[in-house]
XYZ file of C-alpha atoms in Angstrom:
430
model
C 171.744 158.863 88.104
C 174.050 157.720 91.364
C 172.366 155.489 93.904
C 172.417 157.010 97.229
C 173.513 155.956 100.486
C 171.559 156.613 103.790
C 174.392 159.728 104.608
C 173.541 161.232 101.227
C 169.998 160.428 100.440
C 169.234 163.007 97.305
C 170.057 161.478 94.004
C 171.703 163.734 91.065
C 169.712 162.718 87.960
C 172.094 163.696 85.859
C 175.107 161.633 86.369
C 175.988 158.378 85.327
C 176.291 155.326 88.043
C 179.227 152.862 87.827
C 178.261 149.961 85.620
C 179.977 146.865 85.609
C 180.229 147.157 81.610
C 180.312 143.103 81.380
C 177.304 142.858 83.255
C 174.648 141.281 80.379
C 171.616 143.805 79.784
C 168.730 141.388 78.995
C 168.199 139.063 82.261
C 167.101 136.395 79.915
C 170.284 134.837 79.482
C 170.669 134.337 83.243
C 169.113 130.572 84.582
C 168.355 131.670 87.498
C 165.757 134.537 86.189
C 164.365 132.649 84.022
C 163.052 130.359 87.213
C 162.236 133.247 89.328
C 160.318 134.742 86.585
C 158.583 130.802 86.334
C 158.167 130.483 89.652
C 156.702 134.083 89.996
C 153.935 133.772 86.870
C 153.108 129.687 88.547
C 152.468 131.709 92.181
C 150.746 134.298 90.703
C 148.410 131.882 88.785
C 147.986 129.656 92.349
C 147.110 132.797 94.117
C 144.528 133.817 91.612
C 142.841 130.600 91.030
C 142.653 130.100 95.109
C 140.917 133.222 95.260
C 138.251 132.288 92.654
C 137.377 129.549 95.004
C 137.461 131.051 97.816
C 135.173 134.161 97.280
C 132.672 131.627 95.515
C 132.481 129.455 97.781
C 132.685 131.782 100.694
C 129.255 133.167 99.301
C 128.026 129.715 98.713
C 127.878 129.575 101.956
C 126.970 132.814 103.566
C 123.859 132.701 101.150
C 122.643 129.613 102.465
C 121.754 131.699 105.828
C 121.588 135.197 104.900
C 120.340 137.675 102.077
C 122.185 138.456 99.305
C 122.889 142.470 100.947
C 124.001 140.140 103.978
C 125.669 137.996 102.381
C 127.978 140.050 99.941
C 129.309 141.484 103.108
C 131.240 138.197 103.763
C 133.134 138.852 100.700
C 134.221 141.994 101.956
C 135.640 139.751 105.191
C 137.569 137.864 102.856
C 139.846 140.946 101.761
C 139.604 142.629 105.055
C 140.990 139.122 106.659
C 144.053 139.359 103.879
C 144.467 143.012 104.462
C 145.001 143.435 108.475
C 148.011 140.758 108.302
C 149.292 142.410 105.265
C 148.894 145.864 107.045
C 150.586 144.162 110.645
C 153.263 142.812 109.568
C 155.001 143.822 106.365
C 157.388 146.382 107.822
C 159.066 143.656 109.945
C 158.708 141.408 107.342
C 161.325 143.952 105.247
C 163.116 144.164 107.808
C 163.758 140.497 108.042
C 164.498 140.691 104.230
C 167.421 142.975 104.904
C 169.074 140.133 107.902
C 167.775 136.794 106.511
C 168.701 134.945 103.389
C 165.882 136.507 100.892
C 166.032 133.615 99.115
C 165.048 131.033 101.467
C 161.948 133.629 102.953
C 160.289 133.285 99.233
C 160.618 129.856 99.572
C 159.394 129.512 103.534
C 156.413 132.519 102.338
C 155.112 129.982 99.457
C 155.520 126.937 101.347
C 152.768 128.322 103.685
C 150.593 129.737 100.966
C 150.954 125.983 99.416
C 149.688 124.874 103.103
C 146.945 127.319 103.305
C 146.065 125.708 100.093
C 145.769 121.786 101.362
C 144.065 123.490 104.381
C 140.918 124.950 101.766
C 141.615 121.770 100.041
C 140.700 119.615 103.305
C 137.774 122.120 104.444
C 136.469 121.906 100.427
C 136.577 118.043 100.609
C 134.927 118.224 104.083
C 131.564 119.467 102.410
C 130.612 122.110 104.673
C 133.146 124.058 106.327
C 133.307 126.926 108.903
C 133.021 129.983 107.563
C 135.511 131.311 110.829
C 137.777 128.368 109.652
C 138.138 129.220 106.075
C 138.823 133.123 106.901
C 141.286 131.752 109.500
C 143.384 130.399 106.534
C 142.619 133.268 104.457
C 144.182 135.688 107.237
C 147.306 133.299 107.671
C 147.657 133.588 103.857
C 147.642 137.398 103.884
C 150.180 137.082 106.741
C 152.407 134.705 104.274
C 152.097 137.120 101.174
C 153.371 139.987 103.552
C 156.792 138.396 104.262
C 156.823 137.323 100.101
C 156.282 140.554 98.617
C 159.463 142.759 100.419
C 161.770 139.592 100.126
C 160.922 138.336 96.136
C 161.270 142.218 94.901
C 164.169 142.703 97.135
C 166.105 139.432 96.018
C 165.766 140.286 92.062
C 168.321 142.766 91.831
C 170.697 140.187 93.538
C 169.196 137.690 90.132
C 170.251 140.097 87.625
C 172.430 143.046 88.528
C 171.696 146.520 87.914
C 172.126 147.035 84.355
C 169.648 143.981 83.576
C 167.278 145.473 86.455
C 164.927 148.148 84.070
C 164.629 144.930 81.869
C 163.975 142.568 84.470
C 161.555 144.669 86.546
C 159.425 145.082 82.859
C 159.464 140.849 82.672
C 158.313 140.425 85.535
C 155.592 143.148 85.389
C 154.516 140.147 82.213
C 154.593 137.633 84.669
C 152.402 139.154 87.154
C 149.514 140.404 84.653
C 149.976 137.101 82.691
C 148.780 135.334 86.331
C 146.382 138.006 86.837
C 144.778 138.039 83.478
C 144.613 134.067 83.090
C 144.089 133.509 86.712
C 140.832 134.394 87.224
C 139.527 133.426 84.091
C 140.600 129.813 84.590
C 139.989 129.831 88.295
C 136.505 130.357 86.511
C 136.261 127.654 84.551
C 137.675 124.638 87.554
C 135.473 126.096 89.708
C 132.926 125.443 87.213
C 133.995 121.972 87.737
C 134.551 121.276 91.283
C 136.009 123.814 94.116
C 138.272 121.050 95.687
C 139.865 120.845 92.321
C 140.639 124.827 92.104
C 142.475 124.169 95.325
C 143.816 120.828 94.254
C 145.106 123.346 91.390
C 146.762 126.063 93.630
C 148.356 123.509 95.514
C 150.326 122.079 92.645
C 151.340 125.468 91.304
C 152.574 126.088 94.625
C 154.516 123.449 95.007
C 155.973 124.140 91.084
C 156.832 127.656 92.669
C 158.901 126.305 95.533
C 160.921 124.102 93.384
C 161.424 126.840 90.741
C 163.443 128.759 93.841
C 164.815 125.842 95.266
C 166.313 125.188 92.079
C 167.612 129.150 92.158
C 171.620 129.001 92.415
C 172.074 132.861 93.658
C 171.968 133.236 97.440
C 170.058 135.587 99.065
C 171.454 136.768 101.638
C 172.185 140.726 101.932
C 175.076 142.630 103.240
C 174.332 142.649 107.004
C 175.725 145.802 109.195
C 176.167 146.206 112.632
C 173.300 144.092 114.882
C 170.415 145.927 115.737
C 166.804 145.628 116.973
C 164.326 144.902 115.107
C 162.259 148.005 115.880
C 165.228 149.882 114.885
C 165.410 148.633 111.690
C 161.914 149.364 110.803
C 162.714 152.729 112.097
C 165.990 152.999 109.823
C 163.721 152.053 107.112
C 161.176 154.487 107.097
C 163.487 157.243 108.210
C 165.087 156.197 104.942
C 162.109 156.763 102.927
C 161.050 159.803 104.083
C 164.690 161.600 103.619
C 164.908 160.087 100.040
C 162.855 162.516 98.122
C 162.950 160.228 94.632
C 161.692 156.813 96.643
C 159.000 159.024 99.010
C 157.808 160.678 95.539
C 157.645 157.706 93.771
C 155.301 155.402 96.420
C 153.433 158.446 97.444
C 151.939 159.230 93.840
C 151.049 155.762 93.564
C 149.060 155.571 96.810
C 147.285 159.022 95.757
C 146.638 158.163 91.823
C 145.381 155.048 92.962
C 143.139 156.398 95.659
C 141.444 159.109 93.188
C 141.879 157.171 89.821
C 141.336 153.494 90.457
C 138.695 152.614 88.215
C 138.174 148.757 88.513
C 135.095 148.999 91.275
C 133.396 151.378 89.099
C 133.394 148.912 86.298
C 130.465 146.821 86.963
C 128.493 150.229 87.465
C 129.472 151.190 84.096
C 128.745 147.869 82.355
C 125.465 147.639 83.908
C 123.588 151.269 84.271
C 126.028 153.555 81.820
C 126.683 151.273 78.776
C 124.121 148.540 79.323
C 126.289 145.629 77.862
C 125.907 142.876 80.615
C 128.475 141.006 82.005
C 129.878 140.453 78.680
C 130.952 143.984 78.105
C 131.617 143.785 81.876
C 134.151 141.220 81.357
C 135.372 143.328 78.008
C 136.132 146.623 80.536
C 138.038 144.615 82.886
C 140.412 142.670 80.665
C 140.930 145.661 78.247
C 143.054 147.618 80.886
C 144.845 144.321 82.051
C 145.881 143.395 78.380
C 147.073 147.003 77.883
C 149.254 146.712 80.927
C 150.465 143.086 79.127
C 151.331 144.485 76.010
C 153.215 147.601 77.366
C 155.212 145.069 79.768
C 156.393 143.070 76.183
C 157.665 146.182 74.693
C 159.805 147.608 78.073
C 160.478 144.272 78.493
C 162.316 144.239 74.692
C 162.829 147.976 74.447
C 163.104 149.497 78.106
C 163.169 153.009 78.952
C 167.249 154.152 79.175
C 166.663 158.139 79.738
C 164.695 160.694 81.125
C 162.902 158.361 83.452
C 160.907 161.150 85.465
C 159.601 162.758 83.359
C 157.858 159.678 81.388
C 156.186 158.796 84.599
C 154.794 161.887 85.185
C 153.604 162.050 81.931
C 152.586 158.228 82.083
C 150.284 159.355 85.203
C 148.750 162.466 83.525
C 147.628 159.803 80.358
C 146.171 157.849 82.918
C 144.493 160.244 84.396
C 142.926 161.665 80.941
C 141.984 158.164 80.280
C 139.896 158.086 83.568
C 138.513 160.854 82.294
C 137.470 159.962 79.444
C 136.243 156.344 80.623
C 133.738 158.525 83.050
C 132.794 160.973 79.961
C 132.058 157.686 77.208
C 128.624 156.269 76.149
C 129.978 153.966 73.824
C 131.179 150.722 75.354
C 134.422 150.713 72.198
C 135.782 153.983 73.421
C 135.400 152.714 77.255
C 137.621 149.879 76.495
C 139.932 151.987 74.384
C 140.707 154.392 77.103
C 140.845 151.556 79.880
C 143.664 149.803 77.115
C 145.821 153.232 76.502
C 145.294 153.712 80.924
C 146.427 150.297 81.584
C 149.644 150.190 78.989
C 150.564 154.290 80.970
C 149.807 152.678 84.108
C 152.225 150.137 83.030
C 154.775 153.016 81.946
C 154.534 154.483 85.356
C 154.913 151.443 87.463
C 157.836 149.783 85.816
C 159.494 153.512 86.153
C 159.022 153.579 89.269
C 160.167 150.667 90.336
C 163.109 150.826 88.635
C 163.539 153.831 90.179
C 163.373 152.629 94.052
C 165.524 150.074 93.416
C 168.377 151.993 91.974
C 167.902 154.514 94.596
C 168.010 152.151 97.164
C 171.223 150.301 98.268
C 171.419 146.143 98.978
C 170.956 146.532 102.962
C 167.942 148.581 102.865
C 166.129 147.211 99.735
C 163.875 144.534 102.323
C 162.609 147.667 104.215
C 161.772 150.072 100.637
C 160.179 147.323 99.274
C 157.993 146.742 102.613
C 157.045 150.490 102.727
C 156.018 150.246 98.850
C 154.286 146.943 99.311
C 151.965 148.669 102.237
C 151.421 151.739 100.591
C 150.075 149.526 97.719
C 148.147 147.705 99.965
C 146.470 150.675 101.362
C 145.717 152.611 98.485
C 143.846 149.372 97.241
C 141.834 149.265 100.303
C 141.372 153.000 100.467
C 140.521 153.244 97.119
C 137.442 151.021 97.129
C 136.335 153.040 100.333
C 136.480 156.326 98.291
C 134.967 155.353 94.784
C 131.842 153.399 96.923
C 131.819 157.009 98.952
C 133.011 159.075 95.432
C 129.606 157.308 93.657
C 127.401 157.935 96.319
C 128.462 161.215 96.655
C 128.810 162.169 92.826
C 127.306 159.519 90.807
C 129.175 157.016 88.998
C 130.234 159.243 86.228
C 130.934 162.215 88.253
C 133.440 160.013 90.552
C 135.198 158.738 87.372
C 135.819 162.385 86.501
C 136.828 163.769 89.961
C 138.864 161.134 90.285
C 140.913 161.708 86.883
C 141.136 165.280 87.525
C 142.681 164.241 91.055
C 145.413 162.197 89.201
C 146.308 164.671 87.020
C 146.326 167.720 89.851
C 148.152 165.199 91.546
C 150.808 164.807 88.609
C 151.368 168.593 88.758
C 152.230 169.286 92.454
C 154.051 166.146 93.231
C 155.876 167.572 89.708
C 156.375 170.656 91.722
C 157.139 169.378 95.564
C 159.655 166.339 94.433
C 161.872 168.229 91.543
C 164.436 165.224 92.117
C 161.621 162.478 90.816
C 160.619 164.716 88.104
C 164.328 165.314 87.155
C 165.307 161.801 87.229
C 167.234 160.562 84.055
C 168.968 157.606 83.818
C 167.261 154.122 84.403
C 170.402 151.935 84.412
């Protein structure tokens, strides 16, 4: 597979791309990964653990004065709050990632988060804070993680080079689900304790986070061409997209499997009124697809995928979708987590092949804007997807939405298949 350039956008799959042959293949050897991939599990955990707080004590409050139907819809501000920064200003946020030194954005992005975090910790210590004041910070926080996200996946192939980069992309797949597994649960447990202390907690990992890129020795900054406007570079980015068939393939099945496949609101349903297991089998459903994920980011991470690349995330989605399927079809709570395991570690297939994918496909100066595009399609088909599966259950029932919804993923798997022959022709993933 050759990486493109914006003249010649189409990709042949089935030659091989200049290696530098003395480039190392495992990115483990390299310092400087080794404290991004730190610094990125520490964040991950801070951002997690914050969020525990927040959404408790967020409905702490709101049920002081309303309902509990009232008051759940404050949680629903919290994400929304996060979301409409996210959604505002992530394309000019990879856009900056393509002119500024990536390197020193991560570092500016979590040096806010760490402030949004001594600004809960203040309100927390205060007693009995504004709700306005605490979704304030929340919405300058989702404004912060939308300049992180472009610039952080945009600065790793600069880490590691490109024939570390399938490798690299599968460790730090570990690194997020170790923070998103873990997170929670101990975000859990200190707010158990004391909510000041969760934030007391974020703030710290924060601050290990920034040090952990300070300490980074590779500069960031990207090839810059000829000075343009900002709109025009968001422009230049998303024309990009669009004419490269392999990185518009890749982000659009995502935003569609997700929309029609995303079981993680229809857990609780399950747990409660399918399998009757309580919150314990509750919690069983929701970490079985997350440790799944783990455990298939260990083994790309040791053995990645070196060939045929398209075709094992098509076939990656299609295993996810069967495992919806069968999730919405079980009665017995063993076989629900089974299928959630298998759908997380395919899921996991499918997103470290794609990823892989954009990146080689995309070239230094435009790898800001990709990621920006990716990043907001993710964001939406999050967003979306809750909309549809709360619409999908009223609609269908619980177990009817499950299986609509894998039966979309796989349909899905055959046309985009059909429509982006480049993607599903795709071979080389180095």
């Amino acid at each position: 597979m050759t990486v493109s350039t914006p003249s010649a956008p189409e990709i042949d799959p089935e030659i091989d791309p200049v290696i530098d042959h003395e480039e190392p293949s495992s990115p483990w050897g390299n310092r400087d990964f080794r404290l991004l991939w730190l610094g990125r599990v520490v964040a991950v955990l801070a951002i997690q653990i914050q969020s525990s707080a927040l959404l408790w004590q967020v409905y702490e409050i709101a049920r002081r004065d309303h309902p509990i139907e009232q008051a759940s819809l404050y949680l629903g501000l919290v994400g929304l709050c996060q979301f409409l920064p996210l959604l505002a200003f992530t394309l000019p946020a990879g856009a900056m990632a393509d002119r500024r030194d990536r390197k020193h954005t991560v570092t500016l992005s979590l040096v806010v988060e760490m402030v949004c975090a001594g600004s809960f910790l203040a309100m927390a210590m205060h007693g009995n804070p504004p709700l306005w004041g605490l979704l304030a910070v929340a919405a300058l926080f989702g404004a912060a993680r939308a300049f992180l996200a472009p610039a952080s996946q945009a600065f790793l192939p600069m880490v590691v080079g490109r024939k570390a980069l399938p490798a690299a992309i599968a460790a730090q797949s570990i690194a997020f689900q170790t923070g998103a597994i873990a997170g929670p649960a101990l975000g859990g447990v200190i707010v158990g304790v004391t909510v000041p202390l969760a934030y007391a907690s974020s703030l710290g990992l924060f601050l290990l986070a920034i040090a952990c890129f300070i300490l980074i020795k590779t500069h960031g900054k990207p090839e810059v061409g000829p000075k343009v406007s900002p709109v025009e570079l968001v422009r230049e980015g998303l024309s990009y997209v669009w004419k490269t068939k392999i990185v518009l393939g890749a982000i659009s099945l995502d935003l569609i499997v997700v929309l029609f496949a995303g079981v993680a609101l229809l857990t609780p349903i399950f747990a409660r009124d399918i399998l009757h297991v309580g919150p314990q089998g509750f919690g069983l459903l929701r970490a079985a697809f997350g440790v799944g994920a783990l455990l298939m980011a260990f083994w790309l991470s040791r053995y990645p995928i070196q060939r045929n690349g398209g075709r094992w995330m098509f076939a990656a989605v299609a295993v996810f979708g069967i495992c919806t399927i069968a999730f919405g079809l079980s009665k017995i709570v063993w076989l629900s987590a089974l299928v959630l395991f298998i759908g997380g570690a395919a899921d996991m297939i499918s997103v470290n092949v794609r990823q892989t994918l954009i990146q080689l496909a995309t070239p230094d100066h435009m790898r800001g804007r990709v990621s920006s595009v990716s990043m907001l399609f993710i964001g939406a088909s999050n967003e979306l997807g809750e909309a549809y599966s709360g619409v999908a259950v009223r609609l269908l029932g619980p177990i009817g939405a499950a299986v609509f919804g894998g039966a979309g993923a796989l349909a899905a798997t055959g046309i985009w298949a059909k429509v982006f022959p480049s993607l599903r022709k795709a071979d080389r993933l180095s």
